[in-house]
Amino acid sequence: MKLSIRAGLGVALAAALSLGLTACGNDSSSDDPTSGAPDGASIVVATETIDHLTPGNHYSAYIAILSLFTPLTSLTQDEQLEYQQAESVTSPDGLTWTIKLRAGWTFHNGEPVTSDSYIDSWNYLAYGPNAWVNSGQLRGVVGFDEMQGENPTAQTLSGLTKVDDLTFTVELKVPDRQFPIQLSDGQTGLYPMPKAAFDDLEAYDHFPIGNGPFQMSDIWASDRDDIVVKAYADYKGAKPALSQITFRPYQDTNTAYTDALAGNVDITAVAGGKTAIAQQEFGDRLYALDAPGVDLLAFNSNDPRFADVRVRQAFSMAIDREAINQAIFSNSQIPATSLTSPSMPGDPAGVCGDYCQFDPVAAKALLAEAGGLEGQVVLLFVGGWGQEDLFQAYANQLRQNLELDVVATPSTDFADFQVRLENGEYALNRARWGALYPSQQDTLHSLYTAAGDGNYAAGGYHNAEVDALLAAADGASSLEESFAGYRQVQERIFADFPVIPTFGNRYLWACSERIDQLPSAAGSVYFARVTLK
Amino acid sequence: MAAAARWGKRLGGLAIVFLGVTFIIYLAVFALPGDPIRAFAGDRPLSESVVSALRAKYHLDDPLWRQYLDYLLGLFQGDLGQSFSGRPVAEQLANRWPVTVVLALTAWVLEIVFGLGLGVVAALKRGSLIDHGLLALTVLASCVPVFVLGVLSQQFFGVELGWLPVAGVRDGWPLSYILPASVIAVFGLSAVSRLMRGAMVENLEADYVRTVRAHGFGEGRIVGLHVMRNSLIPASTYLATDLGYLLGGSVIIEGIFNLPGVGNLLFDSIRAHEGPTVVGIATALIVVFLLTSVLVDALHALLDPRVRRG
C-alpha cells in the first residue's frame, strides 16, 4: 500500500502521502482542526512517518521541516529565482559565490541568523563521521572530500570563508551556475541551525529551532506523534495566514485519504492509483502539482540483445504514454518528451523527438530492421508500491506492439529490487528520479554520470562526452546559457537512448473545504502561504 | 515438589524456546534480500562515507553469529538495541505497547462478553431459529477478511455517519478503540460462541445434569452453576491463547486505523530490514505469548479439578 518512493524532494512529497501511525495521545490538545487555534486558522496535514526533524539528517520530514525553516533561495511558481533568507547570491565566475544574508532575521529562540549559523551547520553536515544522511548536498564545495572517510584530514570545509556577520563565500570545486538553485527548499541539509542546536543535537532533533515562519509548539517525543507548529511571531519574511499546522503521520496513505474524506485532515497527498476516485470525491479540491520528478524505464546495458540503439528506440515507440496516462493515472501525469520533468526550468520539451511518440508500425519495423529480439524480456519493478497495474500495462503494450515475450516482474520490496538490479536480473527496470532542486543538473548528473547516485538504476549508462557536455553546461555564464547546454546533454544522451522516458511527475494533493489555495513551487506545497476560506 | 519440578522444567523449556526463536528471527531478518542501509536510503542513495559510518555504527560488517551474540549480551543487560533511525527499541516498544494492550483488552472483553453470551443463548435455544441464525452469522463473520471489515466499518461509521473517528487514538478510549477492537473481535467472538455452544449442548445432555435436575434444583441454578462452569473450559483455553495473539498487535488493523501499536512497528521494521527492532519486538512478543500459555495452564487447573489433581 505504501506508495512512497524516496528519491529526493519529489518523492519525499509523494511519500508524504504515504503513511504511518499516529499520535500516542499525549498531545491531544491541539489536533482538532476546527477547534485548535483560537482563531481557527489551524490545519491538519497528513504525512508519512517521520524519522528525524534535523534538516541535515532526515529522510521523510520534508514537509514539516519546510515550515520550520526558510531556505536561502526558492523558485517562484513561474520558475524565477527568489531570494529568501539570502539577500543575494552572486559570483563573477561561477566558482566562488558570495552569499549575503538578510539582516535582522532570528531563529525561533531569538538568536540572530548569521554567516556563522551557516558555516557551523555546513561544517557539521559535511563531516563524514557524523554520518548525516543529507551530507551529499555539500559535495560540490571545496574541502568536502577531505572531511570524508573514517579518519578525515579536515574538520571544516576549507571552501567556506566568513566575510562578516552577514556575508560568507563558498568556493566550489568546479564552476557551477546552478548553485543559487541548489540553495532552494529541497536541499534541507543546507538550512541553518542556531548555536543552541549544537549544545544538544539529540534534543534538537525533537524540538528543532529554525529560521522559518513556524516554530515547534511542543516537543515531538515519538515518531508516531503529531508534529505541531505555530506561527513564529518575529518572522521577518511573508507572514503565514495559518496560525498552526499539525503534521499527522499515517502509516497507510489510504487511511489518510479516508480521514480527509471524513473531514479530519485538511491536506493529504493522494497515491497515483487513486486519481480517478479522488477526482470524483474531491473535485476541484484535488490539486495536481507539477513536480521535478521523471519516470523512466532503463535498459540493462549488459544485455547484448539491447546493444543496437534501434531496439531501444523501438521499445520507446511501442509504448502508448497517452493511453497509460488515461487508464492508470486519469491523465494526471505528463507523457515525457525529454529526460527531465516538464516543470524543470529550461526543460527541452520534445528533444526526444519521434522516439517518444507512440507509433507501433514504425516500432515494429525498426525492431525488424535491427534484427529482432529473442527470448523473454523481464520488466522489473518494485513490488508493494501499488504499481502492478502500471507495469502490466507497459508489458502488455510491448508484448502486443512488438510481438515479444515481455513479463512484468515485481520484486519483494525495494531492497530486493536493488539486489536484482545489481545482479542484472532484468532487461528493463523501473527507474525514476525526483530532483532535490529544480534544475536539470540534478537529474542529469545523478542518472547519467558514473558518480551519480542514481546511475545504477539508469542501467549504468555514462560516457566522457556526456560528462564534458555536462561540465560545460554547469559552468555556463548564465542560467539561460546553461539551459542550452543541458539541451545538448539531453540530445547526446538520446543519441544512445539508454532509457525510455515515460512520464513527468505530478503530485496529487487533496484538500478539505476549508483550504482556499494550495500555493506551491516545484511540486512542494508552501504551507506558509496556504490560505483558508 | 512434583509441582516445583514441573514448573522448573517448564521454565527451562521456555528459555530454550526463547533462544531458538530469537535466533531464527535474527537469521530470517538477515536472510531478507538487500542491504539494510540501502533499503533504508531508498531511491536517494547515501554517499559512501555515510554508508560506511552507518554500517560501522550498527556493526553490519560483523559476521552474523557475532552480531547475534552482541545482541544477546545487550539483551541481558536490558538493552534492546537501536533502530537505524537511531531510536532505542525499548523506547519504541514502551511507546507503542500501551496502544496495543488497550486495543487487545478491548477486543478481548468483547470476545468474552459477546462470544460467551451468544454461545449460551444458542445452546439454550438449540435447534431454534435463533440458534441457526447465530450459526450463519458467526460463520459468515469469520469468513470476511479483516481488512474488508476494517475499511467498510471505517467508511460507514467514520465517514458516512461520522459517529466514530476514522483513525488514530486521539479521542482516547473508548471512542478511538471501538471500531478497530470490534473488527478484531469478530473472528475470536465467532470461535468463542461456537465453542461455548458446543460444550454447553454437550453438558446440558450429560448424565450429571440429569441427576442434578432430578434432585430438583432450579433450571437457572443448573445452567449457571454446573453447566456453564463446566462448559467454560474449551472457550477459556481459546480465549487465553487468543489474548497472547491479540497482545502481539494486529498489523492489518493497526495499519488501517493508524494506531501506533506494536503490530505496526513490526511491519515498518520488517520493511526497513531493521534486524534489532524486529528481534526486539519478537522477543517481547514471545515472552508475552509464553506467559499467556502458562496462564492457560493455570486457568485450566482452576476450572477443571482433574487437571489440578493430575
JSON list of N, CA and C in Angstrom, two decimals, chain A residues 404-468:
[
{"chain": "A", "resi": 404, "resn": "LEU", "atom": "N", "xyz": [6.58, -9.53, -28.70]},
{"chain": "A", "resi": 404, "resn": "LEU", "atom": "CA", "xyz": [7.68, -10.15, -27.95]},
{"chain": "A", "resi": 404, "resn": "LEU", "atom": "C", "xyz": [7.12, -10.76, -26.68]},
{"chain": "A", "resi": 405, "resn": "ASP", "atom": "N", "xyz": [7.93, -11.61, -26.05]},
{"chain": "A", "resi": 405, "resn": "ASP", "atom": "CA", "xyz": [7.56, -12.20, -24.78]},
{"chain": "A", "resi": 405, "resn": "ASP", "atom": "C", "xyz": [8.05, -11.28, -23.66]},
{"chain": "A", "resi": 406, "resn": "VAL", "atom": "N", "xyz": [7.15, -10.41, -23.19]},
{"chain": "A", "resi": 406, "resn": "VAL", "atom": "CA", "xyz": [7.53, -9.43, -22.16]},
{"chain": "A", "resi": 406, "resn": "VAL", "atom": "C", "xyz": [6.75, -9.73, -20.88]},
{"chain": "A", "resi": 407, "resn": "VAL", "atom": "N", "xyz": [7.46, -9.87, -19.76]},
{"chain": "A", "resi": 407, "resn": "VAL", "atom": "CA", "xyz": [6.76, -10.08, -18.49]},
{"chain": "A", "resi": 407, "resn": "VAL", "atom": "C", "xyz": [7.14, -8.99, -17.50]},
{"chain": "A", "resi": 408, "resn": "ALA", "atom": "N", "xyz": [6.13, -8.48, -16.79]},
{"chain": "A", "resi": 408, "resn": "ALA", "atom": "CA", "xyz": [6.37, -7.52, -15.72]},
{"chain": "A", "resi": 408, "resn": "ALA", "atom": "C", "xyz": [6.59, -8.32, -14.44]},
{"chain": "A", "resi": 409, "resn": "THR", "atom": "N", "xyz": [7.75, -8.15, -13.82]},
{"chain": "A", "resi": 409, "resn": "THR", "atom": "CA", "xyz": [8.09, -8.93, -12.63]},
{"chain": "A", "resi": 409, "resn": "THR", "atom": "C", "xyz": [8.32, -8.01, -11.44]},
{"chain": "A", "resi": 410, "resn": "PRO", "atom": "N", "xyz": [7.54, -8.19, -10.37]},
{"chain": "A", "resi": 410, "resn": "PRO", "atom": "CA", "xyz": [7.77, -7.35, -9.18]},
{"chain": "A", "resi": 410, "resn": "PRO", "atom": "C", "xyz": [8.87, -7.93, -8.29]},
{"chain": "A", "resi": 411, "resn": "SER", "atom": "N", "xyz": [9.57, -7.07, -7.59]},
{"chain": "A", "resi": 411, "resn": "SER", "atom": "CA", "xyz": [10.49, -7.52, -6.54]},
{"chain": "A", "resi": 411, "resn": "SER", "atom": "C", "xyz": [9.66, -7.65, -5.27]},
{"chain": "A", "resi": 412, "resn": "THR", "atom": "N", "xyz": [10.28, -8.22, -4.21]},
{"chain": "A", "resi": 412, "resn": "THR", "atom": "CA", "xyz": [9.53, -8.28, -2.95]},
{"chain": "A", "resi": 412, "resn": "THR", "atom": "C", "xyz": [9.41, -6.90, -2.33]},
{"chain": "A", "resi": 413, "resn": "ASP", "atom": "N", "xyz": [10.50, -6.17, -2.34]},
{"chain": "A", "resi": 413, "resn": "ASP", "atom": "CA", "xyz": [10.46, -4.81, -1.80]},
{"chain": "A", "resi": 413, "resn": "ASP", "atom": "C", "xyz": [11.61, -4.03, -2.43]},
{"chain": "A", "resi": 414, "resn": "PHE", "atom": "N", "xyz": [11.85, -2.84, -1.93]},
{"chain": "A", "resi": 414, "resn": "PHE", "atom": "CA", "xyz": [12.86, -2.01, -2.58]},
{"chain": "A", "resi": 414, "resn": "PHE", "atom": "C", "xyz": [14.27, -2.57, -2.46]},
{"chain": "A", "resi": 415, "resn": "ALA", "atom": "N", "xyz": [14.57, -3.14, -1.29]},
{"chain": "A", "resi": 415, "resn": "ALA", "atom": "CA", "xyz": [15.91, -3.70, -1.10]},
{"chain": "A", "resi": 415, "resn": "ALA", "atom": "C", "xyz": [16.15, -4.85, -2.08]},
{"chain": "A", "resi": 416, "resn": "ASP", "atom": "N", "xyz": [15.12, -5.67, -2.23]},
{"chain": "A", "resi": 416, "resn": "ASP", "atom": "CA", "xyz": [15.21, -6.79, -3.16]},
{"chain": "A", "resi": 416, "resn": "ASP", "atom": "C", "xyz": [15.36, -6.28, -4.59]},
{"chain": "A", "resi": 417, "resn": "PHE", "atom": "N", "xyz": [14.68, -5.20, -4.89]},
{"chain": "A", "resi": 417, "resn": "PHE", "atom": "CA", "xyz": [14.77, -4.58, -6.21]},
{"chain": "A", "resi": 417, "resn": "PHE", "atom": "C", "xyz": [16.23, -4.19, -6.51]},
{"chain": "A", "resi": 418, "resn": "GLN", "atom": "N", "xyz": [16.86, -3.59, -5.53]},
{"chain": "A", "resi": 418, "resn": "GLN", "atom": "CA", "xyz": [18.26, -3.18, -5.71]},
{"chain": "A", "resi": 418, "resn": "GLN", "atom": "C", "xyz": [19.17, -4.38, -5.95]},
{"chain": "A", "resi": 419, "resn": "VAL", "atom": "N", "xyz": [18.91, -5.45, -5.20]},
{"chain": "A", "resi": 419, "resn": "VAL", "atom": "CA", "xyz": [19.72, -6.65, -5.38]},
{"chain": "A", "resi": 419, "resn": "VAL", "atom": "C", "xyz": [19.57, -7.19, -6.80]},
{"chain": "A", "resi": 420, "resn": "ARG", "atom": "N", "xyz": [18.34, -7.23, -7.27]},
{"chain": "A", "resi": 420, "resn": "ARG", "atom": "CA", "xyz": [18.10, -7.75, -8.62]},
{"chain": "A", "resi": 420, "resn": "ARG", "atom": "C", "xyz": [18.73, -6.86, -9.69]},
{"chain": "A", "resi": 421, "resn": "LEU", "atom": "N", "xyz": [18.72, -5.55, -9.43]},
{"chain": "A", "resi": 421, "resn": "LEU", "atom": "CA", "xyz": [19.38, -4.64, -10.36]},
{"chain": "A", "resi": 421, "resn": "LEU", "atom": "C", "xyz": [20.86, -4.97, -10.43]},
{"chain": "A", "resi": 422, "resn": "GLU", "atom": "N", "xyz": [21.45, -5.10, -9.23]},
{"chain": "A", "resi": 422, "resn": "GLU", "atom": "CA", "xyz": [22.88, -5.37, -9.19]},
{"chain": "A", "resi": 422, "resn": "GLU", "atom": "C", "xyz": [23.23, -6.69, -9.86]},
{"chain": "A", "resi": 423, "resn": "ASN", "atom": "N", "xyz": [22.36, -7.68, -9.68]},
{"chain": "A", "resi": 423, "resn": "ASN", "atom": "CA", "xyz": [22.63, -8.98, -10.29]},
{"chain": "A", "resi": 423, "resn": "ASN", "atom": "C", "xyz": [22.25, -9.03, -11.77]},
{"chain": "A", "resi": 424, "resn": "GLY", "atom": "N", "xyz": [21.71, -7.93, -12.26]},
{"chain": "A", "resi": 424, "resn": "GLY", "atom": "CA", "xyz": [21.35, -7.89, -13.67]},
{"chain": "A", "resi": 424, "resn": "GLY", "atom": "C", "xyz": [20.19, -8.80, -14.04]},
{"chain": "A", "resi": 425, "resn": "GLU", "atom": "N", "xyz": [19.29, -9.07, -13.07]},
{"chain": "A", "resi": 425, "resn": "GLU", "atom": "CA", "xyz": [18.16, -9.96, -13.35]},
{"chain": "A", "resi": 425, "resn": "GLU", "atom": "C", "xyz": [17.01, -9.21, -14.01]},
{"chain": "A", "resi": 426, "resn": "TYR", "atom": "N", "xyz": [17.29, -8.53, -15.07]},
{"chain": "A", "resi": 426, "resn": "TYR", "atom": "CA", "xyz": [16.23, -7.77, -15.74]},
{"chain": "A", "resi": 426, "resn": "TYR", "atom": "C", "xyz": [16.69, -7.40, -17.14]},
{"chain": "A", "resi": 427, "resn": "ALA", "atom": "N", "xyz": [15.72, -7.03, -17.96]},
{"chain": "A", "resi": 427, "resn": "ALA", "atom": "CA", "xyz": [16.05, -6.47, -19.27]},
{"chain": "A", "resi": 427, "resn": "ALA", "atom": "C", "xyz": [15.77, -4.98, -19.24]},
{"chain": "A", "resi": 428, "resn": "LEU", "atom": "N", "xyz": [14.63, -4.66, -18.59]},
{"chain": "A", "resi": 428, "resn": "LEU", "atom": "CA", "xyz": [14.24, -3.26, -18.41]},
{"chain": "A", "resi": 428, "resn": "LEU", "atom": "C", "xyz": [13.89, -3.09, -16.95]},
{"chain": "A", "resi": 429, "resn": "ASN", "atom": "N", "xyz": [14.22, -1.94, -16.36]},
{"chain": "A", "resi": 429, "resn": "ASN", "atom": "CA", "xyz": [13.79, -1.75, -14.98]},
{"chain": "A", "resi": 429, "resn": "ASN", "atom": "C", "xyz": [13.11, -0.42, -14.80]},
{"chain": "A", "resi": 430, "resn": "ARG", "atom": "N", "xyz": [12.31, -0.37, -13.76]},
{"chain": "A", "resi": 430, "resn": "ARG", "atom": "CA", "xyz": [11.64, 0.86, -13.39]},
{"chain": "A", "resi": 430, "resn": "ARG", "atom": "C", "xyz": [12.68, 1.80, -12.79]},
{"chain": "A", "resi": 431, "resn": "ALA", "atom": "N", "xyz": [12.77, 3.00, -13.31]},
{"chain": "A", "resi": 431, "resn": "ALA", "atom": "CA", "xyz": [13.68, 3.97, -12.73]},
{"chain": "A", "resi": 431, "resn": "ALA", "atom": "C", "xyz": [12.93, 5.28, -12.59]},
{"chain": "A", "resi": 432, "resn": "ARG", "atom": "N", "xyz": [13.38, 6.09, -11.67]},
{"chain": "A", "resi": 432, "resn": "ARG", "atom": "CA", "xyz": [12.79, 7.42, -11.57]},
{"chain": "A", "resi": 432, "resn": "ARG", "atom": "C", "xyz": [13.78, 8.30, -10.85]},
{"chain": "A", "resi": 433, "resn": "TRP", "atom": "N", "xyz": [13.67, 9.58, -11.08]},
{"chain": "A", "resi": 433, "resn": "TRP", "atom": "CA", "xyz": [14.47, 10.49, -10.29]},
{"chain": "A", "resi": 433, "resn": "TRP", "atom": "C", "xyz": [13.62, 11.68, -9.88]},
{"chain": "A", "resi": 434, "resn": "GLY", "atom": "N", "xyz": [13.61, 11.92, -8.60]},
{"chain": "A", "resi": 434, "resn": "GLY", "atom": "CA", "xyz": [12.94, 13.11, -8.09]},
{"chain": "A", "resi": 434, "resn": "GLY", "atom": "C", "xyz": [14.05, 14.07, -7.72]},
{"chain": "A", "resi": 435, "resn": "ALA", "atom": "N", "xyz": [14.14, 15.17, -8.45]},
{"chain": "A", "resi": 435, "resn": "ALA", "atom": "CA", "xyz": [15.25, 16.09, -8.22]},
{"chain": "A", "resi": 435, "resn": "ALA", "atom": "C", "xyz": [15.09, 16.80, -6.89]},
{"chain": "A", "resi": 436, "resn": "LEU", "atom": "N", "xyz": [16.22, 17.03, -6.23]},
{"chain": "A", "resi": 436, "resn": "LEU", "atom": "CA", "xyz": [16.19, 17.74, -4.96]},
{"chain": "A", "resi": 436, "resn": "LEU", "atom": "C", "xyz": [16.05, 19.23, -5.15]},
{"chain": "A", "resi": 437, "resn": "TYR", "atom": "N", "xyz": [16.45, 19.72, -6.30]},
{"chain": "A", "resi": 437, "resn": "TYR", "atom": "CA", "xyz": [16.29, 21.14, -6.58]},
{"chain": "A", "resi": 437, "resn": "TYR", "atom": "C", "xyz": [15.92, 21.27, -8.05]},
{"chain": "A", "resi": 438, "resn": "PRO", "atom": "N", "xyz": [15.13, 22.29, -8.35]},
{"chain": "A", "resi": 438, "resn": "PRO", "atom": "CA", "xyz": [14.58, 22.38, -9.70]},
{"chain": "A", "resi": 438, "resn": "PRO", "atom": "C", "xyz": [15.58, 22.85, -10.74]},
{"chain": "A", "resi": 439, "resn": "SER", "atom": "N", "xyz": [16.54, 21.99, -11.04]},
{"chain": "A", "resi": 439, "resn": "SER", "atom": "CA", "xyz": [17.45, 22.25, -12.14]},
{"chain": "A", "resi": 439, "resn": "SER", "atom": "C", "xyz": [17.68, 20.92, -12.83]},
{"chain": "A", "resi": 440, "resn": "GLN", "atom": "N", "xyz": [17.79, 20.96, -14.17]},
{"chain": "A", "resi": 440, "resn": "GLN", "atom": "CA", "xyz": [18.05, 19.72, -14.91]},
{"chain": "A", "resi": 440, "resn": "GLN", "atom": "C", "xyz": [19.34, 19.07, -14.43]},
{"chain": "A", "resi": 441, "resn": "GLN", "atom": "N", "xyz": [20.22, 19.90, -13.89]},
{"chain": "A", "resi": 441, "resn": "GLN", "atom": "CA", "xyz": [21.52, 19.42, -13.44]},
{"chain": "A", "resi": 441, "resn": "GLN", "atom": "C", "xyz": [21.42, 18.19, -12.54]},
{"chain": "A", "resi": 442, "resn": "ASP", "atom": "N", "xyz": [20.54, 18.25, -11.54]},
{"chain": "A", "resi": 442, "resn": "ASP", "atom": "CA", "xyz": [20.45, 17.18, -10.56]},
{"chain": "A", "resi": 442, "resn": "ASP", "atom": "C", "xyz": [20.07, 15.86, -11.24]},
{"chain": "A", "resi": 443, "resn": "THR", "atom": "N", "xyz": [19.05, 15.90, -12.09]},
{"chain": "A", "resi": 443, "resn": "THR", "atom": "CA", "xyz": [18.59, 14.68, -12.76]},
{"chain": "A", "resi": 443, "resn": "THR", "atom": "C", "xyz": [19.67, 14.13, -13.69]},
{"chain": "A", "resi": 444, "resn": "LEU", "atom": "N", "xyz": [20.26, 15.01, -14.48]},
{"chain": "A", "resi": 444, "resn": "LEU", "atom": "CA", "xyz": [21.24, 14.55, -15.49]},
{"chain": "A", "resi": 444, "resn": "LEU", "atom": "C", "xyz": [22.50, 13.99, -14.83]},
{"chain": "A", "resi": 445, "resn": "HIS", "atom": "N", "xyz": [22.99, 14.70, -13.81]},
{"chain": "A", "resi": 445, "resn": "HIS", "atom": "CA", "xyz": [24.19, 14.21, -13.11]},
{"chain": "A", "resi": 445, "resn": "HIS", "atom": "C", "xyz": [23.91, 12.91, -12.38]},
{"chain": "A", "resi": 446, "resn": "SER", "atom": "N", "xyz": [22.78, 12.85, -11.71]},
{"chain": "A", "resi": 446, "resn": "SER", "atom": "CA", "xyz": [22.50, 11.69, -10.86]},
{"chain": "A", "resi": 446, "resn": "SER", "atom": "C", "xyz": [22.32, 10.42, -11.67]},
{"chain": "A", "resi": 447, "resn": "LEU", "atom": "N", "xyz": [21.68, 10.54, -12.84]},
{"chain": "A", "resi": 447, "resn": "LEU", "atom": "CA", "xyz": [21.38, 9.33, -13.60]},
{"chain": "A", "resi": 447, "resn": "LEU", "atom": "C", "xyz": [22.42, 8.98, -14.65]},
{"chain": "A", "resi": 448, "resn": "TYR", "atom": "N", "xyz": [23.07, 9.97, -15.24]},
{"chain": "A", "resi": 448, "resn": "TYR", "atom": "CA", "xyz": [23.87, 9.68, -16.43]},
{"chain": "A", "resi": 448, "resn": "TYR", "atom": "C", "xyz": [25.36, 9.95, -16.29]},
{"chain": "A", "resi": 449, "resn": "THR", "atom": "N", "xyz": [25.85, 10.01, -15.05]},
{"chain": "A", "resi": 449, "resn": "THR", "atom": "CA", "xyz": [27.30, 10.06, -14.86]},
{"chain": "A", "resi": 449, "resn": "THR", "atom": "C", "xyz": [27.70, 8.93, -13.92]},
{"chain": "A", "resi": 450, "resn": "ALA", "atom": "N", "xyz": [28.92, 8.49, -14.04]},
{"chain": "A", "resi": 450, "resn": "ALA", "atom": "CA", "xyz": [29.37, 7.34, -13.24]},
{"chain": "A", "resi": 450, "resn": "ALA", "atom": "C", "xyz": [29.28, 7.64, -11.75]},
{"chain": "A", "resi": 451, "resn": "ALA", "atom": "N", "xyz": [29.47, 8.91, -11.37]},
{"chain": "A", "resi": 451, "resn": "ALA", "atom": "CA", "xyz": [29.45, 9.26, -9.95]},
{"chain": "A", "resi": 451, "resn": "ALA", "atom": "C", "xyz": [28.04, 9.51, -9.44]},
{"chain": "A", "resi": 452, "resn": "GLY", "atom": "N", "xyz": [27.07, 9.47, -10.35]},
{"chain": "A", "resi": 452, "resn": "GLY", "atom": "CA", "xyz": [25.71, 9.82, -9.95]},
{"chain": "A", "resi": 452, "resn": "GLY", "atom": "C", "xyz": [25.07, 8.79, -9.03]},
{"chain": "A", "resi": 453, "resn": "ASP", "atom": "N", "xyz": [24.30, 9.29, -8.07]},
{"chain": "A", "resi": 453, "resn": "ASP", "atom": "CA", "xyz": [23.64, 8.41, -7.10]},
{"chain": "A", "resi": 453, "resn": "ASP", "atom": "C", "xyz": [22.68, 7.44, -7.77]},
{"chain": "A", "resi": 454, "resn": "GLY", "atom": "N", "xyz": [22.09, 7.86, -8.87]},
{"chain": "A", "resi": 454, "resn": "GLY", "atom": "CA", "xyz": [21.08, 7.02, -9.49]},
{"chain": "A", "resi": 454, "resn": "GLY", "atom": "C", "xyz": [21.59, 6.28, -10.72]},
{"chain": "A", "resi": 455, "resn": "ASN", "atom": "N", "xyz": [22.89, 6.35, -10.96]},
{"chain": "A", "resi": 455, "resn": "ASN", "atom": "CA", "xyz": [23.44, 5.75, -12.18]},
{"chain": "A", "resi": 455, "resn": "ASN", "atom": "C", "xyz": [23.15, 4.26, -12.28]},
{"chain": "A", "resi": 456, "resn": "TYR", "atom": "N", "xyz": [23.20, 3.57, -11.13]},
{"chain": "A", "resi": 456, "resn": "TYR", "atom": "CA", "xyz": [22.96, 2.12, -11.15]},
{"chain": "A", "resi": 456, "resn": "TYR", "atom": "C", "xyz": [21.55, 1.81, -11.66]},
{"chain": "A", "resi": 457, "resn": "ALA", "atom": "N", "xyz": [20.60, 2.73, -11.36]},
{"chain": "A", "resi": 457, "resn": "ALA", "atom": "CA", "xyz": [19.21, 2.50, -11.76]},
{"chain": "A", "resi": 457, "resn": "ALA", "atom": "C", "xyz": [19.00, 2.82, -13.23]},
{"chain": "A", "resi": 458, "resn": "ALA", "atom": "N", "xyz": [19.83, 3.70, -13.78]},
{"chain": "A", "resi": 458, "resn": "ALA", "atom": "CA", "xyz": [19.70, 4.06, -15.19]},
{"chain": "A", "resi": 458, "resn": "ALA", "atom": "C", "xyz": [20.54, 3.13, -16.05]},
{"chain": "A", "resi": 459, "resn": "GLY", "atom": "N", "xyz": [20.71, 1.92, -15.62]},
{"chain": "A", "resi": 459, "resn": "GLY", "atom": "CA", "xyz": [21.42, 0.93, -16.42]},
{"chain": "A", "resi": 459, "resn": "GLY", "atom": "C", "xyz": [22.93, 1.13, -16.44]},
{"chain": "A", "resi": 460, "resn": "GLY", "atom": "N", "xyz": [23.44, 2.04, -15.63]},
{"chain": "A", "resi": 460, "resn": "GLY", "atom": "CA", "xyz": [24.88, 2.26, -15.57]},
{"chain": "A", "resi": 460, "resn": "GLY", "atom": "C", "xyz": [25.43, 3.04, -16.75]},
{"chain": "A", "resi": 461, "resn": "TYR", "atom": "N", "xyz": [24.54, 3.73, -17.47]},
{"chain": "A", "resi": 461, "resn": "TYR", "atom": "CA", "xyz": [24.99, 4.47, -18.64]},
{"chain": "A", "resi": 461, "resn": "TYR", "atom": "C", "xyz": [25.83, 5.69, -18.27]},
{"chain": "A", "resi": 462, "resn": "HIS", "atom": "N", "xyz": [26.99, 5.85, -18.90]},
{"chain": "A", "resi": 462, "resn": "HIS", "atom": "CA", "xyz": [27.77, 7.08, -18.76]},
{"chain": "A", "resi": 462, "resn": "HIS", "atom": "C", "xyz": [28.85, 7.07, -19.82]},
{"chain": "A", "resi": 463, "resn": "ASN", "atom": "N", "xyz": [29.30, 8.24, -20.21]},
{"chain": "A", "resi": 463, "resn": "ASN", "atom": "CA", "xyz": [30.46, 8.31, -21.10]},
{"chain": "A", "resi": 463, "resn": "ASN", "atom": "C", "xyz": [31.09, 9.70, -21.03]},
{"chain": "A", "resi": 464, "resn": "ALA", "atom": "N", "xyz": [32.29, 9.79, -21.54]},
{"chain": "A", "resi": 464, "resn": "ALA", "atom": "CA", "xyz": [33.09, 11.00, -21.39]},
{"chain": "A", "resi": 464, "resn": "ALA", "atom": "C", "xyz": [32.46, 12.20, -22.09]},
{"chain": "A", "resi": 465, "resn": "GLU", "atom": "N", "xyz": [31.78, 11.94, -23.20]},
{"chain": "A", "resi": 465, "resn": "GLU", "atom": "CA", "xyz": [31.18, 13.06, -23.93]},
{"chain": "A", "resi": 465, "resn": "GLU", "atom": "C", "xyz": [30.07, 13.71, -23.12]},
{"chain": "A", "resi": 466, "resn": "VAL", "atom": "N", "xyz": [29.25, 12.87, -22.49]},
{"chain": "A", "resi": 466, "resn": "VAL", "atom": "CA", "xyz": [28.18, 13.40, -21.65]},
{"chain": "A", "resi": 466, "resn": "VAL", "atom": "C", "xyz": [28.78, 14.19, -20.50]},
{"chain": "A", "resi": 467, "resn": "ASP", "atom": "N", "xyz": [29.83, 13.62, -19.88]},
{"chain": "A", "resi": 467, "resn": "ASP", "atom": "CA", "xyz": [30.48, 14.32, -18.77]},
{"chain": "A", "resi": 467, "resn": "ASP", "atom": "C", "xyz": [30.97, 15.70, -19.19]},
{"chain": "A", "resi": 468, "resn": "ALA", "atom": "N", "xyz": [31.59, 15.76, -20.36]},
{"chain": "A", "resi": 468, "resn": "ALA", "atom": "CA", "xyz": [32.15, 17.03, -20.81]},
{"chain": "A", "resi": 468, "resn": "ALA", "atom": "C", "xyz": [31.05, 18.05, -21.11]}
]
